[in-house]
mmCIF file of C-alpha atoms and ligand atoms in Angstrom:
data_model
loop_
_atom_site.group_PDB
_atom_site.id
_atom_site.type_symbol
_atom_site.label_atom_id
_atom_site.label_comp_id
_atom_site.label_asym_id
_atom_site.label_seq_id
_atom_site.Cartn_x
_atom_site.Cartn_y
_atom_site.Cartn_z
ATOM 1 C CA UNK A 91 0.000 0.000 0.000
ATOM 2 C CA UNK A 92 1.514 3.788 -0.649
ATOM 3 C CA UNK A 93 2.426 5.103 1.867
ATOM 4 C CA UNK A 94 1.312 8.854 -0.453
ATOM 5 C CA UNK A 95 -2.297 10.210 0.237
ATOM 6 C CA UNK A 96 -4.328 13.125 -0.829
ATOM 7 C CA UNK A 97 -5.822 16.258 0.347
ATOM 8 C CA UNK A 98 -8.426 17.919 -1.390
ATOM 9 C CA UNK A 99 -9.377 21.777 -1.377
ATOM 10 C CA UNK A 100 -13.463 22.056 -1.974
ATOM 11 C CA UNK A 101 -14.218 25.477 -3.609
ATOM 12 C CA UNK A 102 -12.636 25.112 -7.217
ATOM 13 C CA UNK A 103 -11.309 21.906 -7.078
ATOM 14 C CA UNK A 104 -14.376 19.883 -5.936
ATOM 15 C CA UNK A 105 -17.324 22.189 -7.137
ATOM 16 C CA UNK A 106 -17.223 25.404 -8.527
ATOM 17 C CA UNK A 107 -18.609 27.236 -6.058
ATOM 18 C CA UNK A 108 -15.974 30.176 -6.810
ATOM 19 C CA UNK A 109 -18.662 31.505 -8.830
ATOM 20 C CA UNK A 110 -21.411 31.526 -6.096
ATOM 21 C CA UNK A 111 -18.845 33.381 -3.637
ATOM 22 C CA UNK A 112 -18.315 35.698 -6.327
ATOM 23 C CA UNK A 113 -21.734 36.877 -6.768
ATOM 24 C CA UNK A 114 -22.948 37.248 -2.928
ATOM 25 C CA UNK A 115 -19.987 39.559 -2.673
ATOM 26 C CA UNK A 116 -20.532 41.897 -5.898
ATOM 27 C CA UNK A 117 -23.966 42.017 -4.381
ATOM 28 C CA UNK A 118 -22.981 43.092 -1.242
ATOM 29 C CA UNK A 119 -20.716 45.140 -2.559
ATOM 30 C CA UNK A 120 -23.192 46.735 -4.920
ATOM 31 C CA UNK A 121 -25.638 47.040 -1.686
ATOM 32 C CA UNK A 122 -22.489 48.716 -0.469
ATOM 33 C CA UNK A 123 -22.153 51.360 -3.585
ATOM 34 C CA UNK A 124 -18.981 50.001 -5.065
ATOM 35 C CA UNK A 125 -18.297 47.775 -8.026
ATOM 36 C CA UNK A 126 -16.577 44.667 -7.645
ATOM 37 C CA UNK A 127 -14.591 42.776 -10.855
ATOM 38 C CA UNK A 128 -13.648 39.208 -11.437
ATOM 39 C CA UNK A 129 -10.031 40.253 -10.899
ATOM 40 C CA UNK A 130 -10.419 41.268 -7.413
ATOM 41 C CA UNK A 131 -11.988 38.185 -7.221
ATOM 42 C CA UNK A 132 -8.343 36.629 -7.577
ATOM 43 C CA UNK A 133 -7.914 37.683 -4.201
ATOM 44 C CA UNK A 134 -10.856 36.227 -2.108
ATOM 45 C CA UNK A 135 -10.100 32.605 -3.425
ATOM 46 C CA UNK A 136 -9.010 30.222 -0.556
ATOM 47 C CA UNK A 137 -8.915 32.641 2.298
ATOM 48 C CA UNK A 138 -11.355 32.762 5.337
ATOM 49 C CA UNK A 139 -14.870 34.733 4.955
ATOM 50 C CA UNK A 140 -13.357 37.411 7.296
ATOM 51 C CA UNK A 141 -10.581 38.194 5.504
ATOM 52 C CA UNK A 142 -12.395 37.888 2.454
ATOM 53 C CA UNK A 143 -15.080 40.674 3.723
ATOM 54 C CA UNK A 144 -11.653 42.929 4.903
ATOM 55 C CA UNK A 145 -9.844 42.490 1.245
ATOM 56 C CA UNK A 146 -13.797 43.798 -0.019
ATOM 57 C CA UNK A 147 -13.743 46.535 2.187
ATOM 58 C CA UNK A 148 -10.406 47.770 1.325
ATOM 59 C CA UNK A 149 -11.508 47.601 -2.499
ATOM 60 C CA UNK A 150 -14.293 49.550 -1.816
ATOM 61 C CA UNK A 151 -12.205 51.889 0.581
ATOM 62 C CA UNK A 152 -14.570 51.673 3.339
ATOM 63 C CA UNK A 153 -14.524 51.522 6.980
ATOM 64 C CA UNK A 154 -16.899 49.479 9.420
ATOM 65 C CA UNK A 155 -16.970 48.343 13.106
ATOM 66 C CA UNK A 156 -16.683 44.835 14.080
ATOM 67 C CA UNK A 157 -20.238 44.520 14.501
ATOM 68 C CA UNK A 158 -21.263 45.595 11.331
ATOM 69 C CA UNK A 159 -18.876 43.410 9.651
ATOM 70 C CA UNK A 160 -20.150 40.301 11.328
ATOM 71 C CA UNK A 161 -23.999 41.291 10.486
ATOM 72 C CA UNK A 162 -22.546 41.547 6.426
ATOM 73 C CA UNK A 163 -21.015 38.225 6.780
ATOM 74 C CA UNK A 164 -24.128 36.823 7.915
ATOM 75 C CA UNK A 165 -25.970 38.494 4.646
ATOM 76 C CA UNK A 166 -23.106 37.258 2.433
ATOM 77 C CA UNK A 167 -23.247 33.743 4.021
ATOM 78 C CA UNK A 168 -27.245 33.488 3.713
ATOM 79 C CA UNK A 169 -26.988 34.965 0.116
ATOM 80 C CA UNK A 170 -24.245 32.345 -0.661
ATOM 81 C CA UNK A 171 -26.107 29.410 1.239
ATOM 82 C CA UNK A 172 -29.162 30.238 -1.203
ATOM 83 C CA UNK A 173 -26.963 29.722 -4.178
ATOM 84 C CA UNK A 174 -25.526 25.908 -3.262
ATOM 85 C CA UNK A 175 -28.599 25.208 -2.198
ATOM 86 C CA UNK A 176 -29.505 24.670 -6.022
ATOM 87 C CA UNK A 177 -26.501 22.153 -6.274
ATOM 88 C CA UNK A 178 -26.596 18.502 -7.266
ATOM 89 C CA UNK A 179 -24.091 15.945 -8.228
ATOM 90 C CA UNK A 180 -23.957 17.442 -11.399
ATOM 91 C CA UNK A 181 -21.214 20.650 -10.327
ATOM 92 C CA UNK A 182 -19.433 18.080 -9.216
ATOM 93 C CA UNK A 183 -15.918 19.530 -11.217
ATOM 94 C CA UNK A 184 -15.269 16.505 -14.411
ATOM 95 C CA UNK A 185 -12.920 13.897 -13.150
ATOM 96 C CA UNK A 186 -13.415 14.097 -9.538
ATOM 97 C CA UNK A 187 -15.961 12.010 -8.993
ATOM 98 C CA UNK A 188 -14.184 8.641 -10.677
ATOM 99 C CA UNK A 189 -10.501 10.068 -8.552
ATOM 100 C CA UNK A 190 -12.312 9.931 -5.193
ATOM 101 C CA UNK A 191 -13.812 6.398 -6.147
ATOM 102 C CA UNK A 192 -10.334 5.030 -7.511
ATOM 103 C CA UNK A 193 -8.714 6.351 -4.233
ATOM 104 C CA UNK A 194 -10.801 4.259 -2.468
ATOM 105 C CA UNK A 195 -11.310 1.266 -4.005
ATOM 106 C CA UNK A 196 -7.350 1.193 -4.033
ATOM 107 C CA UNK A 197 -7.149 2.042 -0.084
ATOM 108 C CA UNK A 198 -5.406 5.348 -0.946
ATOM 109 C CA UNK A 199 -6.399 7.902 1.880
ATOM 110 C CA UNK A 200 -7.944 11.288 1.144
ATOM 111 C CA UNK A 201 -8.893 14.194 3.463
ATOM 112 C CA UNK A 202 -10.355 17.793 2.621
ATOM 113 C CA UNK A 203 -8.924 20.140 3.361
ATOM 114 C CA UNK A 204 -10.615 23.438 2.876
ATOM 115 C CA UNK A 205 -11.161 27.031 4.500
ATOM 116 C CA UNK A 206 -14.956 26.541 3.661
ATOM 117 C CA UNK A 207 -17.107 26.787 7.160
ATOM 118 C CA UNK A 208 -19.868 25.436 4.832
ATOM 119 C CA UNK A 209 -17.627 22.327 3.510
ATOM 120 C CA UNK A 210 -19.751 19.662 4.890
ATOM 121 C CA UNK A 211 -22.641 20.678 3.930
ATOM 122 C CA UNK A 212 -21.375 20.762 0.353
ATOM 123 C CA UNK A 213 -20.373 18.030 0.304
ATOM 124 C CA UNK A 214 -23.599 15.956 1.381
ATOM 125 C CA UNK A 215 -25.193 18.178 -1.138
ATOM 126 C CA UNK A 216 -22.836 16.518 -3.805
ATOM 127 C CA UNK A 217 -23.111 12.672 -1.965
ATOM 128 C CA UNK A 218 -19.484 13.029 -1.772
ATOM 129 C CA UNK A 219 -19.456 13.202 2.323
ATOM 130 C CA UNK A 220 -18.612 9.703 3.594
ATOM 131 C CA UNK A 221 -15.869 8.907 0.889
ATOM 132 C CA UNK A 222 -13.480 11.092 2.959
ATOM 133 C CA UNK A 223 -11.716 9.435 5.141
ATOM 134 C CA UNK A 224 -11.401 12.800 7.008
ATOM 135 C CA UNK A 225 -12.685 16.407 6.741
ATOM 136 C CA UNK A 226 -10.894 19.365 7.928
ATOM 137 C CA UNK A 227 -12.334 22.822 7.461
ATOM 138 C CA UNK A 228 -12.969 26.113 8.229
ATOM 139 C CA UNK A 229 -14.245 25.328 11.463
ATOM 140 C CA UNK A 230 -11.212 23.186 12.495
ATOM 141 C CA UNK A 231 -8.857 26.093 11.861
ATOM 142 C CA UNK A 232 -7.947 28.926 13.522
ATOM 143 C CA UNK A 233 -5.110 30.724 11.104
ATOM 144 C CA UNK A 234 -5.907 31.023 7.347
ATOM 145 C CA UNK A 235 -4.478 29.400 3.769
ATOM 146 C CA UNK A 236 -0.994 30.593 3.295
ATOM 147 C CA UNK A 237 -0.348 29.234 7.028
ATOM 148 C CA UNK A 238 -0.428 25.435 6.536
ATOM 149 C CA UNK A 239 -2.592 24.709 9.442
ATOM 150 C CA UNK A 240 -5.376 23.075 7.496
ATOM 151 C CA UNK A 241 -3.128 20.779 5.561
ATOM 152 C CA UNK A 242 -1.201 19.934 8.674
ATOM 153 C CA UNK A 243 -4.298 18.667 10.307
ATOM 154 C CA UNK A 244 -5.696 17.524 7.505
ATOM 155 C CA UNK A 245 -2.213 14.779 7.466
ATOM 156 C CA UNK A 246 -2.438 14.383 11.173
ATOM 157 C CA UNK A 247 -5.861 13.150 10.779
ATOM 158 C CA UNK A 248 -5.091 10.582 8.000
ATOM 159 C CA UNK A 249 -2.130 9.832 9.982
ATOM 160 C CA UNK A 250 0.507 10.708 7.083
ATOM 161 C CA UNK A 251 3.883 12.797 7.218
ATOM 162 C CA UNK A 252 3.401 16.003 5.460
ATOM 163 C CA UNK A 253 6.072 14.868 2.770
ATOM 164 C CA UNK A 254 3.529 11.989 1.972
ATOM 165 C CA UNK A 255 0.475 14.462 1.004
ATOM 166 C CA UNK A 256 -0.430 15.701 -2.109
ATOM 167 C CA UNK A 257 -2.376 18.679 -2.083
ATOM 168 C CA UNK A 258 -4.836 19.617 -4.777
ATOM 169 C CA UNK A 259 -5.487 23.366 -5.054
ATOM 170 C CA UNK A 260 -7.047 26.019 -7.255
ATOM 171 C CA UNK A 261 -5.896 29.109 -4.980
ATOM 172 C CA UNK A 262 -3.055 30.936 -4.869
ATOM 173 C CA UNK A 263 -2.675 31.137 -1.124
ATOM 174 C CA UNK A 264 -3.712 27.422 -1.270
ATOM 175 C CA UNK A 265 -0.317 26.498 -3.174
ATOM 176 C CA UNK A 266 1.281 28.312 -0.659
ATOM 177 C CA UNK A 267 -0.341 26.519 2.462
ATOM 178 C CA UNK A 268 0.813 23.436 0.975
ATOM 179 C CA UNK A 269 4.470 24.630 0.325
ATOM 180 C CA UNK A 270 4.240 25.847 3.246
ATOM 181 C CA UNK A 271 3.574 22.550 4.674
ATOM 182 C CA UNK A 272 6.162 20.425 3.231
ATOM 183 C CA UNK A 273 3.408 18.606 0.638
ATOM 184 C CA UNK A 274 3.342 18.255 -2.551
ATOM 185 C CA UNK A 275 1.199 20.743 -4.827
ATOM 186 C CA UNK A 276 -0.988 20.244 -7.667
ATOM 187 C CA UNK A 277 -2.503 23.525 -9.164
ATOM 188 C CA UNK A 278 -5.414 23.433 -10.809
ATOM 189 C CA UNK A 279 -6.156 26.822 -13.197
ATOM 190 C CA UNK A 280 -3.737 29.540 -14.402
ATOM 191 C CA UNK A 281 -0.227 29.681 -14.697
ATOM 192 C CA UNK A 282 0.332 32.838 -13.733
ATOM 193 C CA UNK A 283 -1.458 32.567 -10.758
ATOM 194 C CA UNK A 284 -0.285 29.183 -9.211
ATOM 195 C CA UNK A 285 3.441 29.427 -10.830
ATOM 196 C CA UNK A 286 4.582 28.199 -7.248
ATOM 197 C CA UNK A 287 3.147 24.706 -7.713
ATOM 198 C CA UNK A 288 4.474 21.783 -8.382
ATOM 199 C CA UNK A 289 2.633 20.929 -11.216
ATOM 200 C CA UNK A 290 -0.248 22.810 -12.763
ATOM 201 C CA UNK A 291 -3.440 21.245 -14.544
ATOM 202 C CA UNK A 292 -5.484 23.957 -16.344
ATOM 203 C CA UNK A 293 -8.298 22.168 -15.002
ATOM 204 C CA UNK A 294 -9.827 18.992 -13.163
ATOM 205 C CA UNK A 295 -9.956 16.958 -16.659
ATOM 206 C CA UNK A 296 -6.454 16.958 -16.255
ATOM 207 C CA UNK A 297 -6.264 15.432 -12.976
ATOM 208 C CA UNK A 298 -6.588 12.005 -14.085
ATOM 209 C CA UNK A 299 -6.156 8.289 -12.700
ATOM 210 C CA UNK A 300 -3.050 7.680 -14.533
ATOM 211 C CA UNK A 301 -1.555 11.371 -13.463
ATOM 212 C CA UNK A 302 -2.671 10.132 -9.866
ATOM 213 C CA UNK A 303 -0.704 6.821 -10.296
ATOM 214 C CA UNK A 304 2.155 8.746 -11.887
ATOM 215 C CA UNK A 305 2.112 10.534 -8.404
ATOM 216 C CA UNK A 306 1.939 8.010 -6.110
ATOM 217 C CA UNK A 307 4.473 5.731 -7.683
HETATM 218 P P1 LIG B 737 -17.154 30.011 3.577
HETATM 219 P P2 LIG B 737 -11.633 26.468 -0.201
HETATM 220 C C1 LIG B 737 -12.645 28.797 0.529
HETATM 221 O O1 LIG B 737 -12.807 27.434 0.250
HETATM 222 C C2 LIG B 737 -12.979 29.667 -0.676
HETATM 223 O O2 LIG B 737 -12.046 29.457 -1.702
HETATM 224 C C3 LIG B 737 -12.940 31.116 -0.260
HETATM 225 O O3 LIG B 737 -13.266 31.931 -1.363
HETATM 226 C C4 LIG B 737 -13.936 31.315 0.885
HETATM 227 O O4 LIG B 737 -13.873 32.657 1.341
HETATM 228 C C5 LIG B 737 -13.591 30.378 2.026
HETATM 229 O O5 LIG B 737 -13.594 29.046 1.578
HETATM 230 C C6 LIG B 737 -14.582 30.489 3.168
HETATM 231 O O6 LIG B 737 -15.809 29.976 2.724
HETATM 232 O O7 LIG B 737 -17.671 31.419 3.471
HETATM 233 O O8 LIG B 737 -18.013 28.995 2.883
HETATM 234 O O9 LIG B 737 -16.807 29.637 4.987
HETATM 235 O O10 LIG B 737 -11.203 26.941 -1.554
HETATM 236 O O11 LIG B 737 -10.554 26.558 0.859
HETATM 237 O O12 LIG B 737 -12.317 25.132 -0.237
HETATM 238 MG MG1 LIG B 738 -10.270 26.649 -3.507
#
């Protein structure tokens, strides 16, 4: 049996739910009075919800107390929540579905590892829940992607060394939590954006069964 196992991200490498974060904050942003592009977008991808509402409010040059931010995250969140709501199997991302199932049916570990507090739900919307042989997420952690405390859980729970994990990411600061961790990183999207992988896919097609043998080998 390898001794190798895998860690999964959710948003963007599981489900595109990039997309759905995107809107609920243009529209908040909008509510707001300030426009918000796909570029600054970039930006929110991986990190926590409150740092994601800070990097908003900086675009939008505005100010607000701590109270007020936590009443727009719940907004956001309920906005958001009304979006994956209308999720099935179907977003699952192409190729995923038939990894996970090789992984297991060849005793190959895989966690998630994600800065989503609304992972699990995800992923029972998608069936995909009890495949994992562990889940660590948003709520688990207390520091966000760059540090590499979700990873490092994430290989304490499957009982792994860092060195044996391979981390599948589509966010910059993703990459850089698994660097940071001593893993292995697979990028999945733009070069320019996840140059500091170890390999880059431009998307989940990519990430095939024989790429995953290739890495486990
Ligand atoms: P939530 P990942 C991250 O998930 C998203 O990429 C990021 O855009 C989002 O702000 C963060 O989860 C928190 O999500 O609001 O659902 O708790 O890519 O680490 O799976
Ligand atoms: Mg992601």
């Amino acid at each position: 049996m390898t001794k190798k196992a895998f860690i999964f991200d959710l948003d963007g490498v599981i489900v595109d739910t990039a997309k759905f974060h995107y809107l609920a904050w243009k529209q908040l942003a909008n509510e707001l009075g300030f426009d918000f592009t796909e570029k600054q977008n970039e930006q929110l991808k991986g990190v926590s919800r409150i740092t994601s509402l800070e990097i908003l409010l900086k675009f939008g040059k505005i100010q607000l107390s701590n109270e007020k931010k936590s009443a727009l995250l719940k907004v956001k969140n309920k906005q958001y929540l009304g979006y994956i709501s209308k999720m099935n199997e179907n977003d699952i991302l192409p190729g995923i579905k038939s990894l996970l199932l090789f992984l297991k049916k060849n005793n190959i570990s895989f966690s998630l590892g994600s800065a989503s507090k609304n992972a699990r739900l995800i992923l029972k919307i998608l069936d995909l829940h009890d495949l994992f042989d562990a889940i660590v997420d948003g709520n688990d952690v207390s520091i966000a992607k760059p540090d590499p405390e979700v990873f490092l859980k994430a290989a304490k729970s499957l009982h792994k060394n860092p060195q044996d994990c391979i981390v599948i990411e589509d966010a910059k600061a993703g990459i850089q939590a698994a660097n940071n961790a001593g893993m292995i990183s697979i990028g999945i999207g733009k070069k320019e954006v996840l140059q500091e992988a170890d390999f880059i896919l431009e998307s989940t097609k990519e990430l095939t069964i024989d790429f995953a043998k290739k890495l486990i080998d």
